C-alpha positions as a printed Julia matrix, in Angstrom:
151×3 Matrix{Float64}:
  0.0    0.0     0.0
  2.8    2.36    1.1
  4.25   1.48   -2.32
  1.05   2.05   -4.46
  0.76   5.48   -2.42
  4.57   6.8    -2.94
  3.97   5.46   -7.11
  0.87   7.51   -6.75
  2.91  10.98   -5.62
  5.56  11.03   -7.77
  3.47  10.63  -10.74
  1.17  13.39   -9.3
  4.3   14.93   -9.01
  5.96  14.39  -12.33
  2.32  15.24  -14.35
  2.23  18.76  -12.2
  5.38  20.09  -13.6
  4.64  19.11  -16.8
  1.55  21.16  -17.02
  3.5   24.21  -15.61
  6.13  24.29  -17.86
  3.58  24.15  -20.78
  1.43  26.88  -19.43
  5.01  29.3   -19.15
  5.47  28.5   -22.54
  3.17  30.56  -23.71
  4.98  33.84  -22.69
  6.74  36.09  -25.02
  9.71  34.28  -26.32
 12.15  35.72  -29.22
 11.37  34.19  -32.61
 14.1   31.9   -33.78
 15.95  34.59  -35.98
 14.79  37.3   -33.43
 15.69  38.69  -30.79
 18.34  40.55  -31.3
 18.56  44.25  -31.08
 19.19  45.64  -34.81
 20.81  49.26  -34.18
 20.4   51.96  -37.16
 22.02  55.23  -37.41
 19.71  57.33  -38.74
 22.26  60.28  -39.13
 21.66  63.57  -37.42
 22.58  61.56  -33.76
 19.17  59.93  -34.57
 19.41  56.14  -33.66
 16.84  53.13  -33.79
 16.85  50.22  -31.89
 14.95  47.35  -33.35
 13.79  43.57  -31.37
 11.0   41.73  -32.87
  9.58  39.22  -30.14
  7.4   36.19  -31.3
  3.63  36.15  -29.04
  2.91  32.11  -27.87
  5.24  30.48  -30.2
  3.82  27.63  -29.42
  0.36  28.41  -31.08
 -0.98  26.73  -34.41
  2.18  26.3   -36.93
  0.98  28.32  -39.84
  0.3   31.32  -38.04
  2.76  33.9   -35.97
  1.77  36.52  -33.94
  4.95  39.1   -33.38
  5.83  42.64  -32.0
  8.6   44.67  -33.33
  9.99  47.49  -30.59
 12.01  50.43  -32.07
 12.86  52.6   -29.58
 14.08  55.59  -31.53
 16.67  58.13  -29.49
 18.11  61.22  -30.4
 21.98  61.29  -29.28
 21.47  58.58  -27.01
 18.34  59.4   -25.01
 15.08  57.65  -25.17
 12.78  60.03  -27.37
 10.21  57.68  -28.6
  8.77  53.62  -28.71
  6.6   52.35  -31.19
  5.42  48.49  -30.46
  3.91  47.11  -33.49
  2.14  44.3   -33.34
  0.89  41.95  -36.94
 -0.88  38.65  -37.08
 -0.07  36.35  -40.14
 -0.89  33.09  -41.28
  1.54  31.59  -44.02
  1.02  27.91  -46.04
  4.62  27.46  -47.18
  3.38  29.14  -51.31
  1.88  32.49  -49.8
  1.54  34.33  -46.59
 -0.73  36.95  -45.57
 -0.92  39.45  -42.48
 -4.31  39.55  -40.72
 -4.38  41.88  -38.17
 -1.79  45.01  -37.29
 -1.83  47.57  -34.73
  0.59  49.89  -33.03
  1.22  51.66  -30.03
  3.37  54.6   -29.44
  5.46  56.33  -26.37
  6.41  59.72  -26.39
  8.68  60.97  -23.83
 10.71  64.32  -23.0
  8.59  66.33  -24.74
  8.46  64.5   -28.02
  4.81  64.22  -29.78
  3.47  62.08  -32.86
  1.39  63.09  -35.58
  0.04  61.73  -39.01
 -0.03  58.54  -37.58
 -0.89  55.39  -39.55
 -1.16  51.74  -39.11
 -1.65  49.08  -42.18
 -1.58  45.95  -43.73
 -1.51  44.19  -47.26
  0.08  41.56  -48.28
  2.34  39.78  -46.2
  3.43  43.17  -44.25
  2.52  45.19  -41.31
  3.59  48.92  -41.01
  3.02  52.1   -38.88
  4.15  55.33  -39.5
  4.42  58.96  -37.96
  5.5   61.68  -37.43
  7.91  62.29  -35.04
  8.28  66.34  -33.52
  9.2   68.62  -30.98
 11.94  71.0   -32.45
 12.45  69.41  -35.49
 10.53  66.57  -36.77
 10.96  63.32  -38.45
  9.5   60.37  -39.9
  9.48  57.02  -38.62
  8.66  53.46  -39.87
  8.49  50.13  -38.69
  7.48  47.07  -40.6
  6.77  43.46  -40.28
  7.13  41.4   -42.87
  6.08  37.28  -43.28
  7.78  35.04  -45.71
  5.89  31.83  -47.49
  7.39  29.95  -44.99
  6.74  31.74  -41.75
 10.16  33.66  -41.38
  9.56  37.16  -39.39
 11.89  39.93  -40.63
């Protein structure tokens, strides 16, 4: 009985921690090429800093969900972050984005205007622009190969 009853625990046990590690695994995890930060001068002592992170990569293989951060920073301090996020199913001949929206973060004084978010295709964009001084425009994109890679 004392057997049966330790047999009993462990696999109580053993069937627990499987079922938490699955239900972490739906976090925000980098895509496989992702997450790394892509820097881009932008000249002027404009910079952008660029980290696409892949949303439950554990959901349905022929369709991604991702975000793309650029902070943008003018001579090294934070002026602006745009999160976009796109949807997109792909078969392995075509993909296609389904949904796209964007937020945006101002800071030290710096404002958006003209801001747009769209889709077509197999690409997600937003676009604005950028002010307080001086002004300028920024872009981010998404884009979805045939075969589900996220660039």
């Amino acid at each position: 009985m004392k057997k049966l009853i330790a047999i009993l625990t462990t696999l109580t046990l053993l069937l627990n921690t499987a079922i938490v590690s699955e239900a972490n695994a739906g976090a925000a995890e980098p895509c496989a090429p992702c997450g790394d930060t892509e820097i881009i001068d932008l000249g002027d002592g404009y910079t952008v800093e660029y980290e696409i992170t892949e949303i439950n990569p554990h959901a349905r293989a022929s369709t991604k969900t991702v975000e793309k951060t650029a902070d943008f920073k003018r001579e090294g301090v934070l002026i602006a972050t745009i999160v976009l996020t796109a949807s997109f199913s792909y078969t392995g001949s075509s993909a296609t984005c389904t949904s796209a929206y964007a937020g945006y973060s101002m800071y030290h004084g710096w404002d958006y205007s003209n801001r747009s978010t769209t889709r077509s295709g197999n690409t997600a964009k937003t676009t604005a622009r950028l002010s307080k001084d001086i002004y300028f425009n920024a872009l981010v994109t998404l884009t979805c190969s045939n075969t589900g890679v996220i660039s």
